[in-house]
CSV table of C-alpha atoms and ligand atoms in Angstrom, one decimal:
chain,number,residue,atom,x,y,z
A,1,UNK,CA,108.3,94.6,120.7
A,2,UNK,CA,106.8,96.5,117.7
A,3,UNK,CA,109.4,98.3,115.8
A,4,UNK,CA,109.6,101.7,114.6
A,5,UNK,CA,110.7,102.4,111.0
A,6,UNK,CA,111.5,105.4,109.1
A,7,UNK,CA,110.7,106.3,105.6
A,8,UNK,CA,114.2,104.4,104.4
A,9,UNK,CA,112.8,101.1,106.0
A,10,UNK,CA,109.7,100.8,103.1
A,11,UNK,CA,111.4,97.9,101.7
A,12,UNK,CA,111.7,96.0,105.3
A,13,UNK,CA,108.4,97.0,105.9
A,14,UNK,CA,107.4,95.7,102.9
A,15,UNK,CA,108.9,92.4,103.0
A,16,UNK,CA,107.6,92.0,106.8
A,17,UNK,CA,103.9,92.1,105.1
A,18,UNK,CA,104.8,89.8,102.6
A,19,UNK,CA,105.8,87.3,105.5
A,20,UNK,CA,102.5,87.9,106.4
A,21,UNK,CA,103.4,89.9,110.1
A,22,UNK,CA,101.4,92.8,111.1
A,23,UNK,CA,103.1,96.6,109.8
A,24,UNK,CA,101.1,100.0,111.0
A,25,UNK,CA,101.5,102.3,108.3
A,26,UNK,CA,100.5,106.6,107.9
A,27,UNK,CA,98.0,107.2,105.1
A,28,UNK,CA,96.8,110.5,104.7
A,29,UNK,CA,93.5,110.1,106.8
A,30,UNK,CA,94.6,108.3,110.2
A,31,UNK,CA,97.4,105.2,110.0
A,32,UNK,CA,96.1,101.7,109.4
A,33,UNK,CA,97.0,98.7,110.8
A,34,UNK,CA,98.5,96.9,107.9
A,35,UNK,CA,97.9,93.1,106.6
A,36,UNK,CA,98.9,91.1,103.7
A,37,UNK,CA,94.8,90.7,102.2
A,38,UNK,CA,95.0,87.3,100.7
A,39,UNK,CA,96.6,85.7,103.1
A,40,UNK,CA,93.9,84.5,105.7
A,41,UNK,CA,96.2,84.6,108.8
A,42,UNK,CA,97.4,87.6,108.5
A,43,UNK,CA,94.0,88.9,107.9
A,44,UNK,CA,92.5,86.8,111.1
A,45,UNK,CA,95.7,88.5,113.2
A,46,UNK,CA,94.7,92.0,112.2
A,47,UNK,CA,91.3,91.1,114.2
A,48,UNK,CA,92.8,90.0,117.2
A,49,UNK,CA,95.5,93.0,117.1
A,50,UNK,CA,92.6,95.1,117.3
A,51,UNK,CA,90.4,93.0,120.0
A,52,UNK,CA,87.9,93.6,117.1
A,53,UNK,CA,84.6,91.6,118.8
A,54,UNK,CA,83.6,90.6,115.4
A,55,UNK,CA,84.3,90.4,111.9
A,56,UNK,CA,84.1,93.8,110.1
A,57,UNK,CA,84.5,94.1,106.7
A,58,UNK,CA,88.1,96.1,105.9
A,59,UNK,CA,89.1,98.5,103.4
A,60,UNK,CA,91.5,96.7,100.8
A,61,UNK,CA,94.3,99.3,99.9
A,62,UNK,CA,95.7,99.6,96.3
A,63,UNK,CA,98.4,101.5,94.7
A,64,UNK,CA,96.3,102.1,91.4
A,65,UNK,CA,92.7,102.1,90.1
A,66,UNK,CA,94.0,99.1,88.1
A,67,UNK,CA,95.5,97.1,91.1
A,68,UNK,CA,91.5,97.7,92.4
A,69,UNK,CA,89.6,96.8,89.4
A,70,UNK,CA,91.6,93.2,89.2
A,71,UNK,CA,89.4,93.0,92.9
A,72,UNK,CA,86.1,94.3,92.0
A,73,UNK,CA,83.7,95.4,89.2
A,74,UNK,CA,84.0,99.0,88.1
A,75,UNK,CA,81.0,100.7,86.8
A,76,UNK,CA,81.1,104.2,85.4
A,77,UNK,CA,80.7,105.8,88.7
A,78,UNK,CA,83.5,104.0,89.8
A,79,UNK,CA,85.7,105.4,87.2
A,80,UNK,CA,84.6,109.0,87.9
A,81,UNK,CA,85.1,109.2,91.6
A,82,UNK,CA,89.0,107.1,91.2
A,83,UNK,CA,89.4,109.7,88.7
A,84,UNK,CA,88.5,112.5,90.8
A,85,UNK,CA,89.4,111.6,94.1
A,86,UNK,CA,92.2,108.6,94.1
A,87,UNK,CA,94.9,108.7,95.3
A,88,UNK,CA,93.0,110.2,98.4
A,89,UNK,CA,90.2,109.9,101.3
A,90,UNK,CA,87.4,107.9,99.8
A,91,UNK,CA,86.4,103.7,99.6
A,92,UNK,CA,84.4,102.6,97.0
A,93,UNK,CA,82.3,99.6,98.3
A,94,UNK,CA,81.8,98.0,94.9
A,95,UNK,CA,81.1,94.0,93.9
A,96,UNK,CA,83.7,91.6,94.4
A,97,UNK,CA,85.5,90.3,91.5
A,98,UNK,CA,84.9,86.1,91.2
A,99,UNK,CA,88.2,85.4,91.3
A,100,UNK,CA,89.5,88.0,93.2
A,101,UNK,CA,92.4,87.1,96.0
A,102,UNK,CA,91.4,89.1,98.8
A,103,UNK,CA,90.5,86.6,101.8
A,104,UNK,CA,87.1,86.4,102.3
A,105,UNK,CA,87.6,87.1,106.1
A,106,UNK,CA,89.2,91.1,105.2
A,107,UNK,CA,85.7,91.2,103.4
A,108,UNK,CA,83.7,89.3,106.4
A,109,UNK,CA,82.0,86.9,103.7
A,110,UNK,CA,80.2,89.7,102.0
A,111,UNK,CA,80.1,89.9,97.7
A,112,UNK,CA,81.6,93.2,98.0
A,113,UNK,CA,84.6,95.2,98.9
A,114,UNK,CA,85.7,98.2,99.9
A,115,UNK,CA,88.8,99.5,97.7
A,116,UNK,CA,91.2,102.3,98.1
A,117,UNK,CA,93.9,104.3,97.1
A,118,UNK,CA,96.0,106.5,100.1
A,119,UNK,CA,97.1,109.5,99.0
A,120,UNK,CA,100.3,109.2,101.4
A,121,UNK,CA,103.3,109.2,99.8
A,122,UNK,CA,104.9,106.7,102.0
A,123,UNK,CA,101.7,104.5,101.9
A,124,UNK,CA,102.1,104.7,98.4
A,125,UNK,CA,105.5,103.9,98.5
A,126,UNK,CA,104.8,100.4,100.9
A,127,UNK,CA,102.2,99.5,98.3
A,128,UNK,CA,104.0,99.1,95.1
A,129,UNK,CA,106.5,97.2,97.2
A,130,UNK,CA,104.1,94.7,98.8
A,131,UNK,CA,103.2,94.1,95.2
A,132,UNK,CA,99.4,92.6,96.8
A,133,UNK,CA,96.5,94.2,98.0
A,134,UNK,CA,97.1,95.5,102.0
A,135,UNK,CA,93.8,95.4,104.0
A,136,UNK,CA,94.3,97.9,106.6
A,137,UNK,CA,91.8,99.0,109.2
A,138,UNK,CA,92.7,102.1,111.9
A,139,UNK,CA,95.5,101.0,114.0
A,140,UNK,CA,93.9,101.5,116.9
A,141,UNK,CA,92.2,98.6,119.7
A,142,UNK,CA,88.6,98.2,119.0
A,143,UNK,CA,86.2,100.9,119.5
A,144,UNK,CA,89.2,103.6,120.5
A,145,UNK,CA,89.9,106.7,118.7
A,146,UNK,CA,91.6,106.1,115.6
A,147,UNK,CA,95.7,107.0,115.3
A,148,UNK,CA,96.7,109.7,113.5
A,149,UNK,CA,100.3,109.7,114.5
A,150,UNK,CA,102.9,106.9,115.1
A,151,UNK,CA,103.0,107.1,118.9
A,152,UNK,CA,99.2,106.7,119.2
A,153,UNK,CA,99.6,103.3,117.3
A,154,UNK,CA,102.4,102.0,120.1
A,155,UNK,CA,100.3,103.4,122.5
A,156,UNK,CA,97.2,100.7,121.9
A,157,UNK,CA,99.4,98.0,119.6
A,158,UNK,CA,102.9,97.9,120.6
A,159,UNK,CA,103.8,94.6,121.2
A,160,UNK,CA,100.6,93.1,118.8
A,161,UNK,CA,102.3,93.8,115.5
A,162,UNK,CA,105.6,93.5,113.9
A,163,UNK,CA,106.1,97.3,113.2
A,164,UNK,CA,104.9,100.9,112.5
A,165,UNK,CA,105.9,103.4,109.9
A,166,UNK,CA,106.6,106.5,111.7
A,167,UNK,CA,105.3,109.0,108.9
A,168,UNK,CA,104.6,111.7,111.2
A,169,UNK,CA,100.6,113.7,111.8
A,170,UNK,CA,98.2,112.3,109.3
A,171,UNK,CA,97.3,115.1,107.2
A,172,UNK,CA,93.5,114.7,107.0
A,173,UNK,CA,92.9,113.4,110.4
A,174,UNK,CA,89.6,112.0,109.6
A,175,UNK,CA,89.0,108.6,108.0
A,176,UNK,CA,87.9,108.0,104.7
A,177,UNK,CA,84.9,108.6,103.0
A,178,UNK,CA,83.1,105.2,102.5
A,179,UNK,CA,80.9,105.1,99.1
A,180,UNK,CA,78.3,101.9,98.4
A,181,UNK,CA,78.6,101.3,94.7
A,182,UNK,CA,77.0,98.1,94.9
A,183,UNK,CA,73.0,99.9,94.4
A,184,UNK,CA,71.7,101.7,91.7
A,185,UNK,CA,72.0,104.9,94.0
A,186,UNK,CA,75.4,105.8,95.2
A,187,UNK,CA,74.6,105.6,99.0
A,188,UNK,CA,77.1,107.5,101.6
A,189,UNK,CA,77.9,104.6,104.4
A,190,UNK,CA,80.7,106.9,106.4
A,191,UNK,CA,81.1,110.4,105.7
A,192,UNK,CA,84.4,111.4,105.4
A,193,UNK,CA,87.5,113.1,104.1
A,194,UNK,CA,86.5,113.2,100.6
A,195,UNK,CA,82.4,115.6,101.3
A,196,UNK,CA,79.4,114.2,100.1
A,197,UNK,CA,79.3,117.8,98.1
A,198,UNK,CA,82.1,116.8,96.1
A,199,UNK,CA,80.9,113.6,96.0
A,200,UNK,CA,77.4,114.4,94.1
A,201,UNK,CA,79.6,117.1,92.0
A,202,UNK,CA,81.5,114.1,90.5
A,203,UNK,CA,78.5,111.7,89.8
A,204,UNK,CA,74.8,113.3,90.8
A,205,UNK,CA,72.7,111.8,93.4
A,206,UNK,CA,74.2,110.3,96.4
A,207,UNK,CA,71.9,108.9,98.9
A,208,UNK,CA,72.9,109.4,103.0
A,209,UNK,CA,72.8,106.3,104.4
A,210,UNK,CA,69.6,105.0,106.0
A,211,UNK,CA,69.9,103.5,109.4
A,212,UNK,CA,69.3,99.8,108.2
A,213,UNK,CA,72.6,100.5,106.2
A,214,UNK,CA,74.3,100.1,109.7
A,215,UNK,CA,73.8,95.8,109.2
A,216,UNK,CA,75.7,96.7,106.2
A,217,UNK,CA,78.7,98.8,107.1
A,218,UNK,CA,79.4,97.5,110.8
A,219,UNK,CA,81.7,100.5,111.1
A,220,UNK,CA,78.5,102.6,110.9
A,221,UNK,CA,77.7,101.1,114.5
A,222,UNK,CA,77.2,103.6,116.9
A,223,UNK,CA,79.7,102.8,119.4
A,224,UNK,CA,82.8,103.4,117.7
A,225,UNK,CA,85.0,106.1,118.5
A,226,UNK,CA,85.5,106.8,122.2
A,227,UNK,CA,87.6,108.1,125.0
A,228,UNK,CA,86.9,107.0,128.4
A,229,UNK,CA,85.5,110.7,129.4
A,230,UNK,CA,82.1,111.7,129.0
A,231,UNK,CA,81.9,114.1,125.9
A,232,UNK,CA,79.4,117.1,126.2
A,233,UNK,CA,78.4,118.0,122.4
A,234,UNK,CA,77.4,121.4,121.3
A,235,UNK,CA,78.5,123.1,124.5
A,236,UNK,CA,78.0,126.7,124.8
A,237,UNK,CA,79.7,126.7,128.5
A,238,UNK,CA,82.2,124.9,130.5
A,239,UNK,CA,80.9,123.4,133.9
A,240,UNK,CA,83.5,122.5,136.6
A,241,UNK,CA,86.5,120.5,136.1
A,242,UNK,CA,85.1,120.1,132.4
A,243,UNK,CA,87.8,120.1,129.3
A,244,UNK,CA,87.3,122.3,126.5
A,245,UNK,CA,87.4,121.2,123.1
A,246,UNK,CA,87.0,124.4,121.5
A,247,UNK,CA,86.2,125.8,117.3
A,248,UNK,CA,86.1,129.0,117.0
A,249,UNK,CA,87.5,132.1,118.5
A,250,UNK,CA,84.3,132.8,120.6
A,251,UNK,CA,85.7,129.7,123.5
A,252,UNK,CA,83.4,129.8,126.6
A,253,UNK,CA,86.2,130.8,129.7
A,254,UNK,CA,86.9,128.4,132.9
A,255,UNK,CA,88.1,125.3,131.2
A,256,UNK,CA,90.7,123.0,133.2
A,257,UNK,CA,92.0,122.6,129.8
A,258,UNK,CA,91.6,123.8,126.3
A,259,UNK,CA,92.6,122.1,123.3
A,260,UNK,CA,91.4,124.3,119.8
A,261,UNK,CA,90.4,122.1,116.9
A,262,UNK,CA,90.4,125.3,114.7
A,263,UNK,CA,91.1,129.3,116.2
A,264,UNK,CA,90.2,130.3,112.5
A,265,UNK,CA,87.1,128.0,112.0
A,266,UNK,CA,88.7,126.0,109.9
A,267,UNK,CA,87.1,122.8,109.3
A,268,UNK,CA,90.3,121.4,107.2
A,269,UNK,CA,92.5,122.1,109.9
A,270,UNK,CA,89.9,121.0,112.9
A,271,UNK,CA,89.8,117.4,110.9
A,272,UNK,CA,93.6,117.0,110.9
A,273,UNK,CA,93.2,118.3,115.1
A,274,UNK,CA,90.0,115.8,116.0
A,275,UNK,CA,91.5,112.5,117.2
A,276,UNK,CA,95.1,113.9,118.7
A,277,UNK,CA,93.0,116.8,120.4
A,278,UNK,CA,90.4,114.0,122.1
A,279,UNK,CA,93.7,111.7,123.3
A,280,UNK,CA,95.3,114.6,124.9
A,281,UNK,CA,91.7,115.7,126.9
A,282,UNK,CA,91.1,112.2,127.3
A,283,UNK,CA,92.5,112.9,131.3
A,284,UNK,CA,91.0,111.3,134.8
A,285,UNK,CA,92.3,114.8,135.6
A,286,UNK,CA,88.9,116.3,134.1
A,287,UNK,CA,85.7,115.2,134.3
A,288,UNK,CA,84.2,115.1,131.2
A,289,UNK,CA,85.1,116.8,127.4
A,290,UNK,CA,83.1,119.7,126.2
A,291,UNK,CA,82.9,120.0,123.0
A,292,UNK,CA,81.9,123.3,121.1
A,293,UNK,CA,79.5,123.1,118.0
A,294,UNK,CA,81.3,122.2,114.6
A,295,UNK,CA,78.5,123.7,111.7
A,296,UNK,CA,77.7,120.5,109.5
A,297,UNK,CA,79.0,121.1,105.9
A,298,UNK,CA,82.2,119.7,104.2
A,299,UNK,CA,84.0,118.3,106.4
A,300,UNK,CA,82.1,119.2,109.3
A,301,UNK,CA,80.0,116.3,108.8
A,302,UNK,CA,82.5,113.5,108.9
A,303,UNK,CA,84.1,115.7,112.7
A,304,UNK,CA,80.0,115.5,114.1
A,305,UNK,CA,79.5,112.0,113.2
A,306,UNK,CA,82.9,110.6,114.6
A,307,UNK,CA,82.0,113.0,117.7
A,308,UNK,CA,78.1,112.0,117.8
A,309,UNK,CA,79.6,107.9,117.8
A,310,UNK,CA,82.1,109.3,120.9
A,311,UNK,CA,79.4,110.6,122.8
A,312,UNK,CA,76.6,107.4,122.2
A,313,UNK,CA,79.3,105.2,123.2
A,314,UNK,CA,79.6,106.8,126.6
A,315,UNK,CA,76.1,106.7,126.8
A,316,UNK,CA,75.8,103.4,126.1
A,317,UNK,CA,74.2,103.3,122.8
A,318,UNK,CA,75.1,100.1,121.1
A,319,UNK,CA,76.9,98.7,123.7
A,320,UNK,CA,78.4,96.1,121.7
A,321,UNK,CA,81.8,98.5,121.2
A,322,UNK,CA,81.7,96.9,117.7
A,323,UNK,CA,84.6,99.6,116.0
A,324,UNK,CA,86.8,99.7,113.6
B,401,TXA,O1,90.7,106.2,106.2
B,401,TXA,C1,90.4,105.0,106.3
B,401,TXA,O2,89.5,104.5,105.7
B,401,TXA,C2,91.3,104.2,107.2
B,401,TXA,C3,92.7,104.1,106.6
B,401,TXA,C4,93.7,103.2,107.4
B,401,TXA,O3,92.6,103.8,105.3
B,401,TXA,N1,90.8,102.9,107.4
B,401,TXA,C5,89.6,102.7,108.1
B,401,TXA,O4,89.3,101.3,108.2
B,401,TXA,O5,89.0,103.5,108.7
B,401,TXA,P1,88.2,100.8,109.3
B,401,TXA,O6,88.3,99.3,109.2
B,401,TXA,O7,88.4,101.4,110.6
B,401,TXA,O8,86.8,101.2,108.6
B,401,TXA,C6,86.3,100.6,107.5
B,401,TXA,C7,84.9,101.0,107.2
B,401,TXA,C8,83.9,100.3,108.2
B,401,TXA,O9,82.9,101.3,108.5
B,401,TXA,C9,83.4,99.1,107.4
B,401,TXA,O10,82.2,98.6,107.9
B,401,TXA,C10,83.3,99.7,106.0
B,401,TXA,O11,84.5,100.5,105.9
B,401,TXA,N2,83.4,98.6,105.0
B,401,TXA,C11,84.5,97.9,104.6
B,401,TXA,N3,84.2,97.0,103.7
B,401,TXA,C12,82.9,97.2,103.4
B,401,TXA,C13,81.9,96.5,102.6
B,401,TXA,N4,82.3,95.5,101.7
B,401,TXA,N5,80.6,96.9,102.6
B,401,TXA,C14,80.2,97.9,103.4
B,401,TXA,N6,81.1,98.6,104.3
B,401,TXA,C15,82.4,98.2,104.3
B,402,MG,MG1,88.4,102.3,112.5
């Protein structure tokens, strides 16, 4: 059985990672499934919690900029974006430090790592505690929508790790922005909750990835994100016994259900909505999930590209399932 801590159970939570057990914890993007990253066990276990097919590199979570520059090699750039942007929703994939502690497993044998600071207080709070570097991919099984709420985690892991930290909705709802530091050019390998407009505003050119970046960033793989329904992208109209995911005030009628990422058009708000709204339409109930158009800018991008992975999954693009 996985227990279910409050906010006053930090320390316990702590002290289970530091044993090296398994501890599901909110961060402000989606809640990740928490390991102690030096300690290769605990970071092979967070791979099999997740029936992860292969060896994905994971994102090592810090407190501080200076708990992540004892891992890896700042540049300038570096500096600029933690400034900016940490505590909050972007990795910086930048070169591993020689003697750095994180398992090589958490970083899948590659030369860099992905660092970042939540900007949850209660992941915060679990940090300083642990005292080491957590590597923390989504809590959710492999190639499922990511958690954004304590009872999605039990849903896919209870039983498969010690505990979760019941921190309530994730606020951003999207995960992080993922940054490649490693090349002369900044290169965007996940959009994000942190926009590649604010990205450029902080440092200048950033490149979007190219598709041979997906051998780079495994999460990049197509088939990532999925319910079991088929999803419908940019639908204008509902067919029979379809589900409505719906943006906008202007929802097409005749939907068995309708679940509104944003009334307003509010990309923010549709973020924090995407993954909870795709669990509850995810129904045998319907037959499929259409989705409305989302316009791609800010944040739109990062909903479109975590919907675009949903809908290639289903249509067996990559079948591999290879998710984070
Ligand atoms: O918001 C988030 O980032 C959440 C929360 C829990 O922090 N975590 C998350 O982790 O989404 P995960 O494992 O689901 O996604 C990690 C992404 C993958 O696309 C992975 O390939 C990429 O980061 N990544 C990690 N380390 C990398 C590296 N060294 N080089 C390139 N890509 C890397
Ligand atoms: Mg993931």
């Amino acid at each position: 059985m996985t227990d279910l801590l409050t906010a006053t159970q930090i320390d316990h939570a702590a002290q289970l990672l530091r044993r090296g057990e398994l501890v599901a914890f909110p961060t402000e993007t989606v809640y990740g499934l928490g390991g102690d990253a030096a300690d290769d066990r605990a970071v092979a276990a967070i791979f099999a919690a997740k029936d992860r097919p292969s060896f994905n590199p994971l994102i090592i979570h810090v407190p501080t900029f200076a708990a992540a520059a004892d891992l890896v090699a700042c540049d300038s750039r570096a500096v600029l974006l933690a400034e900016r942007f940490w505590p909050g929703p972007l990795s910086l994939v930048l070169p591993r430090r020689p003697g750095s502690p994180v398992s090589l497993l958490a970083g899948a044998g590659l030369d860099s790592l992905a660092v970042r600071v939540p900007a949850h207080p209660l992941a915060l709070a679990l940090l300083r505690a642990v005292a080491r570097p957590v590597a923390a991919p989504s809590a959710n099984r492999s190639g499922r929508v990511s958690p954004t709420t304590a009872a999605h985690v039990l849903a896919e892991l209870d039983g498969r790790i010690a505990a979760v930290v019941d921190g309530g909705p994730c606020r951003v709802g999207v995960e992080s922005t993922v940054v490649d530091l490693t090349t002369a050019r900044a290169t965007l390998l996940r959009p994000g909750g942190v926009t590649i407009e604010a990205l450029r505003a902080a440092i200048g050119a950033v490149d979007d990835a190219p598709s041979t970046t997906e051998l780079r960033s495994p999460g990049m793989l197509q088939s990532h994100y999925a319910p079991s329904l088929p999803l419908r992208l940019n639908a204008t109209e509902v067919a029979p016994r379809e589900a409505l995911l719906a943006f906008g005030e202007a929802a097409p009628a005749g939907a068995l259900a309708v679940r509104w990422l944003s009334r307003d058009g509010d990309l923010e708000e549709a973020a924090a909505n995407l993954f909870a709204s795709l669990r509850a339409l995810d129904d045998p109930a319907y037959s499929g999930i259409a989705v409305m158009p989302i316009p791609e800018w800010g944040l739109g991008r990062a909903i479109n590209d975590r919907l675009r992975r949903a809908a290639a999954a289903q249509d067996g693009v990559d079948g591999a399932a290879v998710g984070g």
